[in-house]
mmCIF file of C-alpha atoms in Angstrom:
data_model
loop_
_atom_site.group_PDB
_atom_site.id
_atom_site.type_symbol
_atom_site.label_atom_id
_atom_site.label_comp_id
_atom_site.label_asym_id
_atom_site.label_seq_id
_atom_site.Cartn_x
_atom_site.Cartn_y
_atom_site.Cartn_z
ATOM 1 C CA MET C 552 0.125 0.016 0.413
ATOM 2 C CA ALA C 553 3.310 1.946 0.731
ATOM 3 C CA SER C 554 4.409 1.937 -3.013
ATOM 4 C CA ALA C 555 0.472 3.057 -4.428
ATOM 5 C CA ALA C 556 0.224 5.385 -1.877
ATOM 6 C CA LEU C 557 3.627 7.025 -3.615
ATOM 7 C CA GLU C 558 2.068 6.318 -7.199
ATOM 8 C CA LEU C 559 -0.641 7.984 -6.463
ATOM 9 C CA ALA C 560 0.922 11.561 -4.850
ATOM 10 C CA GLY C 561 3.530 11.324 -7.149
ATOM 11 C CA PHE C 562 0.707 11.457 -10.177
ATOM 12 C CA PHE C 563 -0.756 14.280 -8.481
ATOM 13 C CA LEU C 564 2.085 16.283 -8.079
ATOM 14 C CA GLY C 565 3.161 15.213 -11.271
ATOM 15 C CA LEU C 566 -0.872 16.748 -13.262
ATOM 16 C CA LEU C 567 -0.025 19.933 -10.790
ATOM 17 C CA GLY C 568 3.416 20.360 -12.481
ATOM 18 C CA LEU C 569 1.769 20.061 -15.669
ATOM 19 C CA LEU C 570 -0.889 22.720 -15.164
ATOM 20 C CA GLY C 571 1.417 25.293 -13.987
ATOM 21 C CA SER C 572 4.037 24.636 -16.783
ATOM 22 C CA LEU C 573 1.383 24.775 -19.350
ATOM 23 C CA VAL C 574 0.375 28.174 -18.010
ATOM 24 C CA SER C 575 3.814 29.288 -17.443
ATOM 25 C CA THR C 576 4.289 29.166 -20.870
ATOM 26 C CA VAL C 577 0.907 30.389 -22.595
ATOM 27 C CA LEU C 578 0.755 33.573 -20.310
ATOM 28 C CA PRO C 579 2.909 36.848 -20.992
ATOM 29 C CA TYR C 580 3.900 37.887 -17.539
ATOM 30 C CA TRP C 581 7.935 36.585 -17.462
ATOM 31 C CA GLU C 582 9.045 39.840 -17.267
ATOM 32 C CA ASN C 583 7.224 43.353 -15.901
ATOM 33 C CA THR C 584 8.261 46.605 -16.756
ATOM 34 C CA ALA C 585 10.285 48.280 -13.876
ATOM 35 C CA HIS C 586 9.220 51.853 -12.279
ATOM 36 C CA VAL C 587 12.305 52.985 -11.038
ATOM 37 C CA GLY C 588 14.571 56.005 -11.999
ATOM 38 C CA SER C 589 13.834 58.444 -14.616
ATOM 39 C CA ASN C 590 11.290 55.591 -16.070
ATOM 40 C CA ILE C 591 8.227 57.500 -16.787
ATOM 41 C CA VAL C 592 5.847 56.134 -19.808
ATOM 42 C CA THR C 593 2.860 57.284 -20.958
ATOM 43 C CA ALA C 594 1.702 53.072 -20.295
ATOM 44 C CA SER C 595 1.564 52.173 -17.122
ATOM 45 C CA GLY C 596 3.198 49.230 -17.722
ATOM 46 C CA THR C 597 4.882 46.946 -19.607
ATOM 47 C CA VAL C 598 4.984 42.838 -19.758
ATOM 48 C CA LYS C 599 6.654 40.349 -21.872
ATOM 49 C CA GLY C 600 6.457 36.313 -22.542
ATOM 50 C CA LEU C 601 7.265 33.603 -24.527
ATOM 51 C CA TRP C 602 4.629 34.544 -27.935
ATOM 52 C CA MET C 603 3.824 38.290 -26.851
ATOM 53 C CA GLU C 604 4.013 41.357 -25.179
ATOM 54 C CA CYS C 605 1.284 42.839 -23.737
ATOM 55 C CA VAL C 606 1.017 46.760 -23.098
ATOM 56 C CA HIS C 607 -1.654 48.095 -20.166
ATOM 57 C CA GLN C 608 -2.266 51.473 -20.862
ATOM 58 C CA SER C 609 -3.737 53.960 -17.767
ATOM 59 C CA THR C 610 -6.865 53.663 -19.674
ATOM 60 C CA GLY C 611 -7.457 50.460 -18.680
ATOM 61 C CA ALA C 612 -6.970 49.400 -21.793
ATOM 62 C CA PHE C 613 -5.132 46.157 -22.641
ATOM 63 C CA GLN C 614 -3.305 45.278 -25.708
ATOM 64 C CA CYS C 615 -1.097 42.519 -26.633
ATOM 65 C CA GLU C 616 0.962 42.415 -29.880
ATOM 66 C CA THR C 617 2.547 38.298 -30.904
ATOM 67 C CA PHE C 618 5.897 37.911 -32.087
ATOM 68 C CA ASN C 619 5.715 37.080 -35.685
ATOM 69 C CA SER C 620 8.902 36.584 -36.804
ATOM 70 C CA ILE C 621 10.785 33.945 -35.040
ATOM 71 C CA LEU C 622 14.337 34.442 -36.979
ATOM 72 C CA ALA C 623 13.691 37.496 -35.534
ATOM 73 C CA LEU C 624 13.509 36.282 -31.615
ATOM 74 C CA SER C 625 16.762 36.244 -29.596
ATOM 75 C CA THR C 626 18.766 32.730 -28.786
ATOM 76 C CA ASP C 627 17.421 33.192 -25.195
ATOM 77 C CA LEU C 628 14.098 33.735 -26.292
ATOM 78 C CA GLN C 629 13.646 30.626 -29.068
ATOM 79 C CA ALA C 630 15.714 27.975 -26.726
ATOM 80 C CA SER C 631 13.271 28.822 -23.792
ATOM 81 C CA ARG C 632 10.326 27.877 -26.053
ATOM 82 C CA ALA C 633 11.476 24.708 -27.683
ATOM 83 C CA LEU C 634 12.336 23.355 -23.751
ATOM 84 C CA MET C 635 8.662 24.840 -22.400
ATOM 85 C CA VAL C 636 6.862 22.753 -25.292
ATOM 86 C CA VAL C 637 8.799 19.550 -25.107
ATOM 87 C CA SER C 638 8.721 20.008 -21.573
ATOM 88 C CA LEU C 639 4.733 19.840 -22.120
ATOM 89 C CA VAL C 640 4.957 16.910 -24.262
ATOM 90 C CA LEU C 641 7.083 14.885 -22.119
ATOM 91 C CA SER C 642 4.944 16.228 -18.772
ATOM 92 C CA THR C 643 1.608 14.268 -20.830
ATOM 93 C CA LEU C 644 3.992 11.542 -22.069
ATOM 94 C CA GLY C 645 5.304 10.562 -18.304
ATOM 95 C CA LEU C 646 1.767 10.696 -16.620
ATOM 96 C CA ILE C 647 0.025 8.390 -19.218
ATOM 97 C CA ILE C 648 2.875 6.145 -19.006
ATOM 98 C CA ALA C 649 2.320 6.252 -15.361
ATOM 99 C CA VAL C 650 -1.548 5.925 -15.769
ATOM 100 C CA LEU C 651 -1.111 2.579 -17.251
ATOM 101 C CA GLY C 652 1.660 1.213 -14.604
ATOM 102 C CA MET C 653 0.278 2.414 -11.615
ATOM 103 C CA GLN C 654 -1.221 -0.280 -9.337
ATOM 104 C CA CYS C 655 -4.983 1.580 -8.308
ATOM 105 C CA THR C 656 -5.655 0.848 -12.582
ATOM 106 C CA VAL C 657 -6.381 -2.402 -14.165
ATOM 107 C CA CYS C 658 -4.368 -1.928 -17.358
ATOM 108 C CA LEU C 659 -1.465 -4.459 -17.579
ATOM 109 C CA GLU C 660 -2.687 -6.306 -14.805
ATOM 110 C CA GLU C 661 -1.379 -9.514 -15.490
ATOM 111 C CA SER C 662 2.266 -8.596 -17.041
ATOM 112 C CA GLY C 663 4.070 -8.484 -13.693
ATOM 113 C CA GLU C 664 7.498 -6.804 -13.139
ATOM 114 C CA LEU C 665 6.475 -5.354 -16.604
ATOM 115 C CA LYS C 666 3.377 -2.891 -14.409
ATOM 116 C CA LYS C 667 5.729 -1.560 -12.539
ATOM 117 C CA ARG C 668 8.929 -0.705 -14.669
ATOM 118 C CA VAL C 669 6.083 1.387 -16.967
ATOM 119 C CA ALA C 670 5.265 3.544 -13.587
ATOM 120 C CA GLY C 671 9.159 3.903 -13.561
ATOM 121 C CA ALA C 672 9.397 4.569 -16.852
ATOM 122 C CA GLY C 673 6.728 7.504 -16.434
ATOM 123 C CA GLY C 674 8.610 8.809 -13.121
ATOM 124 C CA CYS C 675 11.476 9.436 -15.229
ATOM 125 C CA PHE C 676 9.510 11.581 -18.067
ATOM 126 C CA LEU C 677 8.190 13.580 -15.486
ATOM 127 C CA LEU C 678 11.666 14.187 -13.850
ATOM 128 C CA THR C 679 13.267 14.724 -17.372
ATOM 129 C CA ALA C 680 10.106 17.153 -18.183
ATOM 130 C CA GLY C 681 10.851 19.320 -14.983
ATOM 131 C CA PHE C 682 14.530 19.697 -15.473
ATOM 132 C CA MET C 683 14.028 20.665 -19.003
ATOM 133 C CA THR C 684 10.977 23.506 -17.760
ATOM 134 C CA LEU C 685 13.796 24.708 -14.514
ATOM 135 C CA VAL C 686 16.426 25.316 -17.216
ATOM 136 C CA PRO C 687 14.296 28.193 -19.359
ATOM 137 C CA VAL C 688 12.587 29.960 -16.362
ATOM 138 C CA SER C 689 15.947 30.076 -14.670
ATOM 139 C CA TRP C 690 17.694 31.134 -17.250
ATOM 140 C CA THR C 691 15.270 34.059 -17.405
ATOM 141 C CA THR C 692 15.775 35.108 -14.143
ATOM 142 C CA ASN C 693 19.263 35.205 -14.449
ATOM 143 C CA LYS C 694 18.900 37.920 -17.076
ATOM 144 C CA VAL C 695 16.387 39.917 -16.302
ATOM 145 C CA ILE C 696 18.834 40.423 -12.499
ATOM 146 C CA GLN C 697 21.702 40.836 -14.537
ATOM 147 C CA ASN C 698 19.654 43.400 -16.673
ATOM 148 C CA PHE C 699 18.186 45.490 -13.025
ATOM 149 C CA TYR C 700 21.304 45.601 -11.694
ATOM 150 C CA ASN C 701 23.270 46.918 -14.811
ATOM 151 C CA PRO C 702 23.898 50.662 -14.486
ATOM 152 C CA ASN C 703 24.713 50.591 -18.363
ATOM 153 C CA MET C 704 21.611 49.450 -19.242
ATOM 154 C CA PRO C 705 18.344 52.552 -19.342
ATOM 155 C CA ALA C 706 15.664 52.709 -17.150
ATOM 156 C CA THR C 707 13.470 52.156 -20.235
ATOM 157 C CA LEU C 708 14.549 48.417 -20.684
ATOM 158 C CA LYS C 709 14.786 47.354 -17.113
ATOM 159 C CA PHE C 710 12.424 44.535 -16.345
ATOM 160 C CA GLU C 711 11.293 42.976 -13.053
ATOM 161 C CA LEU C 712 10.429 39.114 -12.390
ATOM 162 C CA GLY C 713 6.908 38.330 -13.720
ATOM 163 C CA ASP C 714 4.447 36.047 -11.995
ATOM 164 C CA CYS C 715 4.959 33.089 -14.315
ATOM 165 C CA LEU C 716 8.653 32.998 -13.431
ATOM 166 C CA TYR C 717 7.796 32.016 -10.131
ATOM 167 C CA LEU C 718 4.648 29.810 -10.748
ATOM 168 C CA GLY C 719 7.490 27.767 -13.526
ATOM 169 C CA ILE C 720 9.885 27.105 -10.620
ATOM 170 C CA VAL C 721 6.881 25.910 -8.886
ATOM 171 C CA SER C 722 5.559 23.778 -11.647
ATOM 172 C CA ALA C 723 9.256 22.027 -11.879
ATOM 173 C CA PHE C 724 9.797 20.663 -8.107
ATOM 174 C CA LEU C 725 6.701 19.615 -8.510
ATOM 175 C CA SER C 726 7.540 17.252 -11.529
ATOM 176 C CA ILE C 727 10.420 16.595 -10.257
ATOM 177 C CA LEU C 728 8.790 15.776 -6.821
ATOM 178 C CA GLY C 729 6.077 13.991 -8.790
ATOM 179 C CA GLY C 730 8.381 12.126 -11.129
ATOM 180 C CA GLY C 731 10.561 11.347 -7.849
ATOM 181 C CA MET C 732 7.997 9.419 -6.250
ATOM 182 C CA LEU C 733 7.050 7.215 -9.147
ATOM 183 C CA ALA C 734 10.442 6.206 -9.475
ATOM 184 C CA ALA C 735 11.113 5.263 -5.445
ATOM 185 C CA SER C 736 7.802 3.474 -5.372
ATOM 186 C CA PHE C 737 9.447 1.143 -8.769
ATOM 187 C CA CYS C 738 12.625 0.564 -6.424
ATOM 188 C CA GLU C 739 10.711 -0.041 -3.767
ATOM 189 C CA GLY C 740 8.127 -2.839 -5.546
ATOM 190 C CA GLN C 741 11.608 -4.263 -7.117
ATOM 191 C CA GLU C 742 13.154 -4.589 -3.701
ATOM 192 C CA GLY C 743 10.064 -5.937 -1.556
ATOM 193 C CA GLY C 744 9.649 -8.228 -4.400
ATOM 194 C CA GLY C 745 11.999 -10.806 -3.126
ATOM 195 C CA GLY C 746 10.710 -11.373 -0.085
ATOM 196 C CA ARG C 747 7.542 -12.107 -0.888
ATOM 197 C CA GLY C 748 6.820 -15.815 0.385
ATOM 198 C CA ARG C 749 9.014 -16.336 3.201
ATOM 199 C CA ARG C 750 6.803 -17.777 6.372
ATOM 200 C CA HIS C 751 7.744 -18.123 9.941
ATOM 201 C CA GLY C 752 10.482 -15.276 10.027
ATOM 202 C CA GLY C 753 12.129 -17.069 7.851
ATOM 203 C CA GLY C 754 11.986 -20.391 9.278
ATOM 204 C CA TYR C 755 11.716 -24.170 7.991
ATOM 205 C CA PRO C 756 7.916 -25.218 8.409
ATOM 206 C CA TYR C 757 6.490 -27.511 10.889
ATOM 207 C CA PRO C 758 5.243 -31.175 8.785
ATOM 208 C CA VAL C 759 1.408 -30.973 8.748
ATOM 209 C CA GLY C 760 1.176 -34.281 11.020
ATOM 210 C CA GLY C 761 2.125 -31.696 13.690
ATOM 211 C CA LEU C 762 5.339 -31.734 15.929
ATOM 212 C CA PRO C 763 7.706 -34.393 15.693
ATOM 213 C CA ALA C 764 8.378 -36.973 18.273
ATOM 214 C CA VAL C 765 10.673 -36.274 20.877
ATOM 215 C CA ARG C 766 13.179 -38.723 22.395
ATOM 216 C CA ASN C 767 15.540 -38.474 25.297
ATOM 217 C CA PRO C 768 18.937 -38.159 23.446
ATOM 218 C CA ASN C 769 20.350 -39.617 25.906
ATOM 219 C CA THR C 770 18.798 -42.864 26.168
ATOM 220 C CA LEU C 771 19.802 -46.246 23.533
ATOM 221 C CA GLN C 772 17.019 -49.051 23.232
ATOM 222 C CA MET C 773 18.865 -52.575 23.425
ATOM 223 C CA GLY C 774 16.062 -55.734 23.385
ATOM 224 C CA GLY C 775 14.490 -54.752 26.632
ATOM 225 C CA MET C 776 16.727 -52.263 28.536
ATOM 226 C CA ASN C 777 16.470 -48.927 27.982
ATOM 227 C CA VAL C 778 20.633 -47.689 28.322
ATOM 228 C CA ASN C 779 21.004 -44.022 28.421
ATOM 229 C CA SER C 780 24.828 -43.184 26.514
ATOM 230 C CA ARG C 781 26.464 -43.102 29.744
ATOM 231 C CA GLY C 782 25.834 -47.119 30.335
ATOM 232 C CA GLN C 783 23.238 -46.824 32.910
ATOM 233 C CA THR C 784 20.712 -49.664 32.602
ATOM 234 C CA MET C 785 17.082 -47.512 32.857
ATOM 235 C CA GLY C 786 15.282 -50.633 33.533
ATOM 236 C CA PRO C 787 12.850 -53.033 31.194
ATOM 237 C CA SER C 788 10.506 -51.215 28.439
ATOM 238 C CA VAL C 789 6.984 -52.261 28.445
ATOM 239 C CA ASN C 790 6.031 -52.191 24.439
ATOM 240 C CA GLY C 791 9.410 -50.155 23.623
ATOM 241 C CA THR C 792 8.639 -47.691 26.014
ATOM 242 C CA PRO C 793 10.633 -47.090 29.356
ATOM 243 C CA GLY C 794 9.150 -46.903 32.686
ATOM 244 C CA ALA C 795 7.767 -44.610 34.089
ATOM 245 C CA ASP C 796 10.364 -43.850 37.297
ATOM 246 C CA HIS C 797 13.043 -44.277 34.852
ATOM 247 C CA VAL C 798 12.407 -41.422 32.561
ATOM 248 C CA LYS C 799 14.163 -38.719 32.574
ATOM 249 C CA PRO C 800 13.069 -34.991 31.640
ATOM 250 C CA VAL C 801 13.812 -33.862 27.886
ATOM 251 C CA ALA C 802 16.793 -31.524 27.552
ATOM 252 C CA ALA C 803 17.258 -28.957 24.630
ATOM 253 C CA GLY C 804 20.254 -30.196 22.297
ATOM 254 C CA TYR C 805 20.809 -31.762 19.821
ATOM 255 C CA ASP C 806 21.504 -35.925 19.520
ATOM 256 C CA VAL C 807 24.451 -37.527 17.152
ATOM 257 C CA THR C 808 21.705 -37.954 14.356
ATOM 258 C CA GLY C 809 21.018 -34.175 14.039
ATOM 259 C CA TYR C 810 17.188 -34.424 15.165
ATOM 260 C CA VAL C 811 15.777 -32.637 18.755
#
């Protein structure tokens, strides 16, 4: 049950990471205009994203313009676009594969170890997607901070960190954590599979007929007399059973044959 709980938690964390990455990719709030120094503009603010640039006028109007030319974009923006799109694709594939391999689903029930491996593969996809989301978000964050504290940068070109950068960082860590849980549940299932079938703490089971007959290891029966290992006669036996006056309590130990 612990493995199933980890799989469910990892799946929902990966789903939240996918939704957060999708919102961060679509919305244009990656960079906000920094109102510092002599930055006096007629608009109340400008925001930039991966696909468009929007201007919020002081009158309340909100106008957006998409980036029409891909080749005219900077290299870091093109790379950020590609990484975010690939991250979304990997997250979607990872969640689909994880559903097929989770213990709470009926898919691949008769496959045995293959079902666990499929769940682990879905976790690896989510891990990769989380790292791919973290790269462009960290890259853009570093660029914005460097430009903000650059004294040679004009105030009109300085921007602050947008909300999508914070959301992207959180989404990346959610995807990484969810993928790690799925991979951990796969490893736990592999380690726990070898311990099945053990009974009585790893000892040998008793025979079906019950406990074995215990005889005095120091007594040997010779004809009608019982002689112990020390050479002392214990008296005649009746029907192969020593007399009640000469029966010794069974001592813990092993005889020469190895049986108790």
